[in-house]
PDB file of C-alpha atoms in Angstrom:
ATOM      1  CA  MET V   1      54.526 113.131  73.615  1.00  0.00           C
ATOM      2  CA  PRO V   2      57.726 114.852  72.394  1.00  0.00           C
ATOM      3  CA  PRO V   3      60.822 112.719  71.717  1.00  0.00           C
ATOM      4  CA  GLU V   4      62.615 114.098  74.776  1.00  0.00           C
ATOM      5  CA  ALA V   5      59.844 112.884  77.052  1.00  0.00           C
ATOM      6  CA  SER V   6      61.559 109.518  77.382  1.00  0.00           C
ATOM      7  CA  THR V   7      65.086 110.895  77.839  1.00  0.00           C
ATOM      8  CA  SER V   8      65.451 110.034  81.523  1.00  0.00           C
ATOM      9  CA  ARG V   9      63.792 106.654  81.297  1.00  0.00           C
ATOM     10  CA  THR V  10      65.805 105.351  78.325  1.00  0.00           C
ATOM     11  CA  PRO V  11      69.337 106.662  78.808  1.00  0.00           C
ATOM     12  CA  SER V  12      70.652 104.498  75.957  1.00  0.00           C
ATOM     13  CA  SER V  13      68.445 106.144  73.321  1.00  0.00           C
ATOM     14  CA  PRO V  14      70.360 108.735  71.259  1.00  0.00           C
ATOM     15  CA  LEU V  15      69.557 112.403  71.769  1.00  0.00           C
ATOM     16  CA  THR V  16      69.401 114.991  69.046  1.00  0.00           C
ATOM     17  CA  GLU V  17      72.009 117.740  69.215  1.00  0.00           C
ATOM     18  CA  ARG V  18      69.379 120.143  70.509  1.00  0.00           C
ATOM     19  CA  GLN V  19      68.177 117.711  73.186  1.00  0.00           C
ATOM     20  CA  GLU V  20      71.748 117.022  74.313  1.00  0.00           C
ATOM     21  CA  ALA V  21      72.467 120.750  74.591  1.00  0.00           C
ATOM     22  CA  ARG V  22      69.288 121.184  76.637  1.00  0.00           C
ATOM     23  CA  ARG V  23      70.211 118.281  78.921  1.00  0.00           C
ATOM     24  CA  ARG V  24      73.703 119.701  79.451  1.00  0.00           C
ATOM     25  CA  ARG V  25      72.247 123.087  80.438  1.00  0.00           C
ATOM     26  CA  ILE V  26      69.991 121.365  82.961  1.00  0.00           C
ATOM     27  CA  LEU V  27      72.860 119.373  84.499  1.00  0.00           C
ATOM     28  CA  HIS V  28      75.072 122.464  84.619  1.00  0.00           C
ATOM     29  CA  ALA V  29      72.339 124.431  86.406  1.00  0.00           C
ATOM     30  CA  SER V  30      71.796 121.557  88.844  1.00  0.00           C
ATOM     31  CA  ALA V  31      75.517 121.370  89.687  1.00  0.00           C
ATOM     32  CA  ARG V  32      75.781 125.135  90.095  1.00  0.00           C
ATOM     33  CA  LEU V  33      72.810 125.359  92.459  1.00  0.00           C
ATOM     34  CA  ALA V  34      73.926 122.309  94.459  1.00  0.00           C
ATOM     35  CA  GLY V  35      77.430 123.759  94.703  1.00  0.00           C
ATOM     36  CA  ARG V  36      76.014 126.910  96.274  1.00  0.00           C
ATOM     37  CA  GLY V  37      73.748 125.370  98.860  1.00  0.00           C
ATOM     38  CA  GLY V  38      73.586 121.579  98.702  1.00  0.00           C
ATOM     39  CA  PHE V  39      70.564 119.346  98.280  1.00  0.00           C
ATOM     40  CA  ASP V  40      67.954 121.834  99.510  1.00  0.00           C
ATOM     41  CA  ALA V  41      69.213 124.551  97.161  1.00  0.00           C
ATOM     42  CA  VAL V  42      68.264 122.501  94.105  1.00  0.00           C
ATOM     43  CA  GLN V  43      64.668 123.497  93.353  1.00  0.00           C
ATOM     44  CA  MET V  44      63.201 122.236  90.096  1.00  0.00           C
ATOM     45  CA  ARG V  45      61.610 125.573  89.184  1.00  0.00           C
ATOM     46  CA  GLU V  46      64.909 127.387  89.699  1.00  0.00           C
ATOM     47  CA  VAL V  47      66.768 124.734  87.682  1.00  0.00           C
ATOM     48  CA  ALA V  48      64.272 125.220  84.844  1.00  0.00           C
ATOM     49  CA  GLU V  49      64.669 128.994  84.914  1.00  0.00           C
ATOM     50  CA  SER V  50      68.460 128.833  85.126  1.00  0.00           C
ATOM     51  CA  SER V  51      68.725 126.360  82.236  1.00  0.00           C
ATOM     52  CA  GLN V  52      66.118 128.215  80.163  1.00  0.00           C
ATOM     53  CA  VAL V  53      63.740 125.293  79.736  1.00  0.00           C
ATOM     54  CA  ALA V  54      60.076 124.999  80.583  1.00  0.00           C
ATOM     55  CA  LEU V  55      59.335 123.341  83.926  1.00  0.00           C
ATOM     56  CA  GLY V  56      57.315 120.632  82.163  1.00  0.00           C
ATOM     57  CA  THR V  57      60.250 119.896  79.876  1.00  0.00           C
ATOM     58  CA  LEU V  58      62.572 119.591  82.870  1.00  0.00           C
ATOM     59  CA  TYR V  59      60.260 117.020  84.458  1.00  0.00           C
ATOM     60  CA  ARG V  60      60.164 115.038  81.222  1.00  0.00           C
ATOM     61  CA  TYR V  61      63.944 114.767  81.334  1.00  0.00           C
ATOM     62  CA  PHE V  62      64.136 114.233  85.102  1.00  0.00           C
ATOM     63  CA  PRO V  63      60.920 113.241  86.949  1.00  0.00           C
ATOM     64  CA  SER V  64      62.254 114.384  90.344  1.00  0.00           C
ATOM     65  CA  LYS V  65      65.108 116.194  92.043  1.00  0.00           C
ATOM     66  CA  VAL V  66      66.602 112.837  93.023  1.00  0.00           C
ATOM     67  CA  HIS V  67      66.646 111.713  89.373  1.00  0.00           C
ATOM     68  CA  LEU V  68      68.302 115.012  88.453  1.00  0.00           C
ATOM     69  CA  LEU V  69      71.000 114.929  91.128  1.00  0.00           C
ATOM     70  CA  VAL V  70      71.911 111.290  90.499  1.00  0.00           C
ATOM     71  CA  ALA V  71      72.278 112.157  86.801  1.00  0.00           C
ATOM     72  CA  THR V  72      74.377 115.143  87.879  1.00  0.00           C
ATOM     73  CA  MET V  73      76.673 112.756  89.764  1.00  0.00           C
ATOM     74  CA  GLN V  74      77.072 110.586  86.664  1.00  0.00           C
ATOM     75  CA  ASP V  75      77.918 113.695  84.654  1.00  0.00           C
ATOM     76  CA  GLN V  76      80.504 114.822  87.218  1.00  0.00           C
ATOM     77  CA  LEU V  77      82.099 111.365  87.239  1.00  0.00           C
ATOM     78  CA  GLU V  78      82.227 111.401  83.445  1.00  0.00           C
ATOM     79  CA  ARG V  79      84.070 114.729  83.567  1.00  0.00           C
ATOM     80  CA  MET V  80      86.487 113.311  86.154  1.00  0.00           C
ATOM     81  CA  HIS V  81      87.055 110.280  83.926  1.00  0.00           C
ATOM     82  CA  GLY V  82      88.051 112.558  81.060  1.00  0.00           C
ATOM     83  CA  THR V  83      90.520 114.382  83.310  1.00  0.00           C
ATOM     84  CA  LEU V  84      91.967 111.098  84.571  1.00  0.00           C
ATOM     85  CA  ARG V  85      92.428 109.824  81.014  1.00  0.00           C
ATOM     86  CA  ARG V  86      94.386 112.950  80.115  1.00  0.00           C
ATOM     87  CA  LYS V  87      96.595 112.478  83.178  1.00  0.00           C
ATOM     88  CA  PRO V  88      96.594 108.771  84.135  1.00  0.00           C
ATOM     89  CA  PRO V  89      97.662 107.592  87.616  1.00  0.00           C
ATOM     90  CA  ALA V  90     101.353 106.806  87.994  1.00  0.00           C
ATOM     91  CA  GLY V  91     101.360 103.883  90.457  1.00  0.00           C
ATOM     92  CA  ASP V  92     103.478 100.805  89.715  1.00  0.00           C
ATOM     93  CA  THR V  93     100.720  98.300  90.532  1.00  0.00           C
ATOM     94  CA  ALA V  94      97.029  98.169  89.608  1.00  0.00           C
ATOM     95  CA  ALA V  95      96.083  98.538  93.298  1.00  0.00           C
ATOM     96  CA  GLU V  96      98.232 101.691  93.622  1.00  0.00           C
ATOM     97  CA  ARG V  97      96.791 103.188  90.435  1.00  0.00           C
ATOM     98  CA  VAL V  98      93.208 102.573  91.499  1.00  0.00           C
ATOM     99  CA  ALA V  99      93.824 104.014  94.971  1.00  0.00           C
ATOM    100  CA  GLU V 100      95.446 107.107  93.450  1.00  0.00           C
ATOM    101  CA  THR V 101      92.587 107.480  90.959  1.00  0.00           C
ATOM    102  CA  LEU V 102      89.865 107.233  93.604  1.00  0.00           C
ATOM    103  CA  MET V 103      91.651 109.677  95.899  1.00  0.00           C
ATOM    104  CA  ARG V 104      91.980 112.151  93.024  1.00  0.00           C
ATOM    105  CA  ALA V 105      88.247 111.791  92.370  1.00  0.00           C
ATOM    106  CA  PHE V 106      87.583 112.149  96.087  1.00  0.00           C
ATOM    107  CA  ARG V 107      89.638 115.348  96.299  1.00  0.00           C
ATOM    108  CA  ALA V 108      87.753 116.773  93.311  1.00  0.00           C
ATOM    109  CA  LEU V 109      84.510 116.216  95.227  1.00  0.00           C
ATOM    110  CA  GLN V 110      86.141 117.589  98.380  1.00  0.00           C
ATOM    111  CA  ARG V 111      86.628 120.927  96.589  1.00  0.00           C
ATOM    112  CA  GLU V 112      82.820 121.117  96.122  1.00  0.00           C
ATOM    113  CA  PRO V 113      81.466 119.779  99.433  1.00  0.00           C
ATOM    114  CA  HIS V 114      77.917 121.120  98.959  1.00  0.00           C
ATOM    115  CA  LEU V 115      77.674 119.547  95.517  1.00  0.00           C
ATOM    116  CA  ALA V 116      79.148 116.266  96.785  1.00  0.00           C
ATOM    117  CA  ASP V 117      76.687 116.185  99.673  1.00  0.00           C
ATOM    118  CA  ALA V 118      73.710 116.852  97.373  1.00  0.00           C
ATOM    119  CA  MET V 119      74.692 114.109  94.929  1.00  0.00           C
ATOM    120  CA  VAL V 120      75.434 111.520  97.622  1.00  0.00           C
ATOM    121  CA  ARG V 121      72.170 112.314  99.422  1.00  0.00           C
ATOM    122  CA  ALA V 122      70.272 111.836  96.171  1.00  0.00           C
ATOM    123  CA  LEU V 123      72.026 108.515  95.593  1.00  0.00           C
ATOM    124  CA  THR V 124      71.057 107.452  99.125  1.00  0.00           C
ATOM    125  CA  PHE V 125      67.423 108.521  98.658  1.00  0.00           C
ATOM    126  CA  ALA V 126      67.092 106.873  95.232  1.00  0.00           C
ATOM    127  CA  ASP V 127      64.356 104.244  94.981  1.00  0.00           C
ATOM    128  CA  ARG V 128      63.706 101.698  92.237  1.00  0.00           C
ATOM    129  CA  SER V 129      62.371 104.361  89.859  1.00  0.00           C
ATOM    130  CA  VAL V 130      65.846 105.916  89.736  1.00  0.00           C
ATOM    131  CA  SER V 131      67.543 102.631  88.790  1.00  0.00           C
ATOM    132  CA  PRO V 132      68.597 103.747  85.262  1.00  0.00           C
ATOM    133  CA  GLU V 133      70.404 106.799  86.670  1.00  0.00           C
ATOM    134  CA  VAL V 134      71.950 104.826  89.557  1.00  0.00           C
ATOM    135  CA  ASP V 135      73.131 102.163  87.098  1.00  0.00           C
ATOM    136  CA  GLN V 136      74.852 104.857  85.040  1.00  0.00           C
ATOM    137  CA  VAL V 137      76.694 106.116  88.136  1.00  0.00           C
ATOM    138  CA  SER V 138      77.815 102.551  88.876  1.00  0.00           C
ATOM    139  CA  ARG V 139      78.919 101.933  85.272  1.00  0.00           C
ATOM    140  CA  GLN V 140      80.893 105.170  85.213  1.00  0.00           C
ATOM    141  CA  THR V 141      82.621 104.354  88.510  1.00  0.00           C
ATOM    142  CA  THR V 142      83.412 100.850  87.240  1.00  0.00           C
ATOM    143  CA  ALA V 143      84.869 102.287  84.015  1.00  0.00           C
ATOM    144  CA  ILE V 144      87.105 104.649  86.003  1.00  0.00           C
ATOM    145  CA  ILE V 145      88.423 101.790  88.152  1.00  0.00           C
ATOM    146  CA  LEU V 146      88.962  99.399  85.219  1.00  0.00           C
ATOM    147  CA  ASP V 147      90.823 102.099  83.299  1.00  0.00           C
ATOM    148  CA  ALA V 148      93.140 102.608  86.268  1.00  0.00           C
ATOM    149  CA  MET V 149      93.675  98.840  86.475  1.00  0.00           C
ATOM    150  CA  GLY V 150      94.435  98.708  82.732  1.00  0.00           C
ATOM    151  CA  LEU V 151      91.787  96.019  82.151  1.00  0.00           C
ATOM    152  CA  ASP V 152      89.505  95.581  79.145  1.00  0.00           C
ATOM    153  CA  ASP V 153      88.280  92.072  79.943  1.00  0.00           C
ATOM    154  CA  PRO V 154      88.060  91.575  83.735  1.00  0.00           C
ATOM    155  CA  SER V 155      87.323  88.179  85.247  1.00  0.00           C
ATOM    156  CA  PRO V 156      84.199  87.658  87.411  1.00  0.00           C
ATOM    157  CA  GLU V 157      86.454  87.727  90.504  1.00  0.00           C
ATOM    158  CA  GLN V 158      87.991  91.027  89.421  1.00  0.00           C
ATOM    159  CA  LEU V 159      84.550  92.537  88.779  1.00  0.00           C
ATOM    160  CA  SER V 160      83.493  91.422  92.247  1.00  0.00           C
ATOM    161  CA  ALA V 161      86.548  93.191  93.699  1.00  0.00           C
ATOM    162  CA  VAL V 162      85.663  96.322  91.713  1.00  0.00           C
ATOM    163  CA  ARG V 163      82.138  96.298  93.173  1.00  0.00           C
ATOM    164  CA  VAL V 164      83.499  96.050  96.723  1.00  0.00           C
ATOM    165  CA  ILE V 165      85.900  98.917  95.981  1.00  0.00           C
ATOM    166  CA  GLU V 166      82.990 100.992  94.644  1.00  0.00           C
ATOM    167  CA  HIS V 167      80.933 100.307  97.781  1.00  0.00           C
ATOM    168  CA  THR V 168      83.844 101.332  99.986  1.00  0.00           C
ATOM    169  CA  TRP V 169      84.445 104.516  98.018  1.00  0.00           C
ATOM    170  CA  HIS V 170      80.799 105.578  98.244  1.00  0.00           C
ATOM    171  CA  SER V 171      80.686 104.688 101.936  1.00  0.00           C
ATOM    172  CA  ALA V 172      83.859 106.723 102.507  1.00  0.00           C
ATOM    173  CA  LEU V 173      82.193 109.693 100.838  1.00  0.00           C
ATOM    174  CA  ILE V 174      79.207 109.403 103.170  1.00  0.00           C
ATOM    175  CA  THR V 175      81.293 109.085 106.339  1.00  0.00           C
ATOM    176  CA  TRP V 176      83.518 112.008 105.310  1.00  0.00           C
ATOM    177  CA  LEU V 177      80.552 114.243 104.432  1.00  0.00           C
ATOM    178  CA  SER V 178      78.941 113.477 107.795  1.00  0.00           C
ATOM    179  CA  GLY V 179      82.149 114.385 109.609  1.00  0.00           C
ATOM    180  CA  ARG V 180      82.754 110.842 110.852  1.00  0.00           C
ATOM    181  CA  ALA V 181      85.981 110.241 108.907  1.00  0.00           C
ATOM    182  CA  SER V 182      89.027 112.344 108.103  1.00  0.00           C
ATOM    183  CA  ILE V 183      90.664 112.491 104.688  1.00  0.00           C
ATOM    184  CA  ALA V 184      93.577 110.517 106.178  1.00  0.00           C
ATOM    185  CA  GLN V 185      91.202 107.739 107.271  1.00  0.00           C
ATOM    186  CA  VAL V 186      89.489 107.722 103.879  1.00  0.00           C
ATOM    187  CA  LYS V 187      92.899 107.287 102.204  1.00  0.00           C
ATOM    188  CA  ILE V 188      93.765 104.355 104.457  1.00  0.00           C
ATOM    189  CA  ASP V 189      90.405 102.676 103.774  1.00  0.00           C
ATOM    190  CA  ILE V 190      90.699 103.154 100.009  1.00  0.00           C
ATOM    191  CA  GLU V 191      94.259 101.815  99.925  1.00  0.00           C
ATOM    192  CA  THR V 192      93.225  98.842 102.061  1.00  0.00           C
ATOM    193  CA  VAL V 193      90.271  97.822  99.892  1.00  0.00           C
ATOM    194  CA  CYS V 194      92.303  98.242  96.710  1.00  0.00           C
ATOM    195  CA  ARG V 195      94.497  95.344  97.868  1.00  0.00           C
ATOM    196  CA  LEU V 196      91.624  93.122  96.724  1.00  0.00           C
ATOM    197  CA  ILE V 197      92.896  93.762  93.212  1.00  0.00           C
ATOM    198  CA  ASP V 198      96.093  91.838  93.962  1.00  0.00           C
ATOM    199  CA  LEU V 199      94.098  88.975  95.490  1.00  0.00           C
ATOM    200  CA  THR V 200      91.880  88.606  92.396  1.00  0.00           C
ATOM    201  CA  THR V 201      94.619  88.991  89.758  1.00  0.00           C
ATOM    202  CA  PRO V 202      95.012  85.679  87.875  1.00  0.00           C
ATOM    203  CA  LYS V 203      98.273  83.941  88.673  1.00  0.00           C
ATOM    204  CA  GLU V 204     100.702  83.478  85.806  1.00  0.00           C
TER     205      GLU V 204
END
């Protein structure tokens, strides 16, 4: 079995430069197709053709469309994180900075509603076999929130608050994509849940 056969199953293993370039082409093709037509537009054969890899190679990297789209979400969040680091949030408090950060990320997804819908649907459909990819999405979201808070060593209570904020953010995405929540309501919900940060901040 070629070295890249285990790429999707062991995300921590280093990739060669060639493997990384191949993986990036696959993720780019996935995002482009999803952006055009959502979840149903992402067909593995078309992704393989668009990224110039053999279909068998694609399946060795990503065993299913759900694996691929969850990995695409992690990649999109990583790109957002880079943008946020270049232009950090300007709020005075940690809660304000996190709320601003998550709304900026939300608006980035809002500009690509078909892509957002495809990635969130994949995350919803993900079963236990997709755990490594789902864990990467969670870790990336956590890193974005902790960066906005300015924390390197969060307490267990602060990590618990971060998890609740993550859940609310993902839920807000789902309700907005289904047309059950406006952007204004999403903003209120995000700002409300971010107040947990103040409640879990250690007292001086």
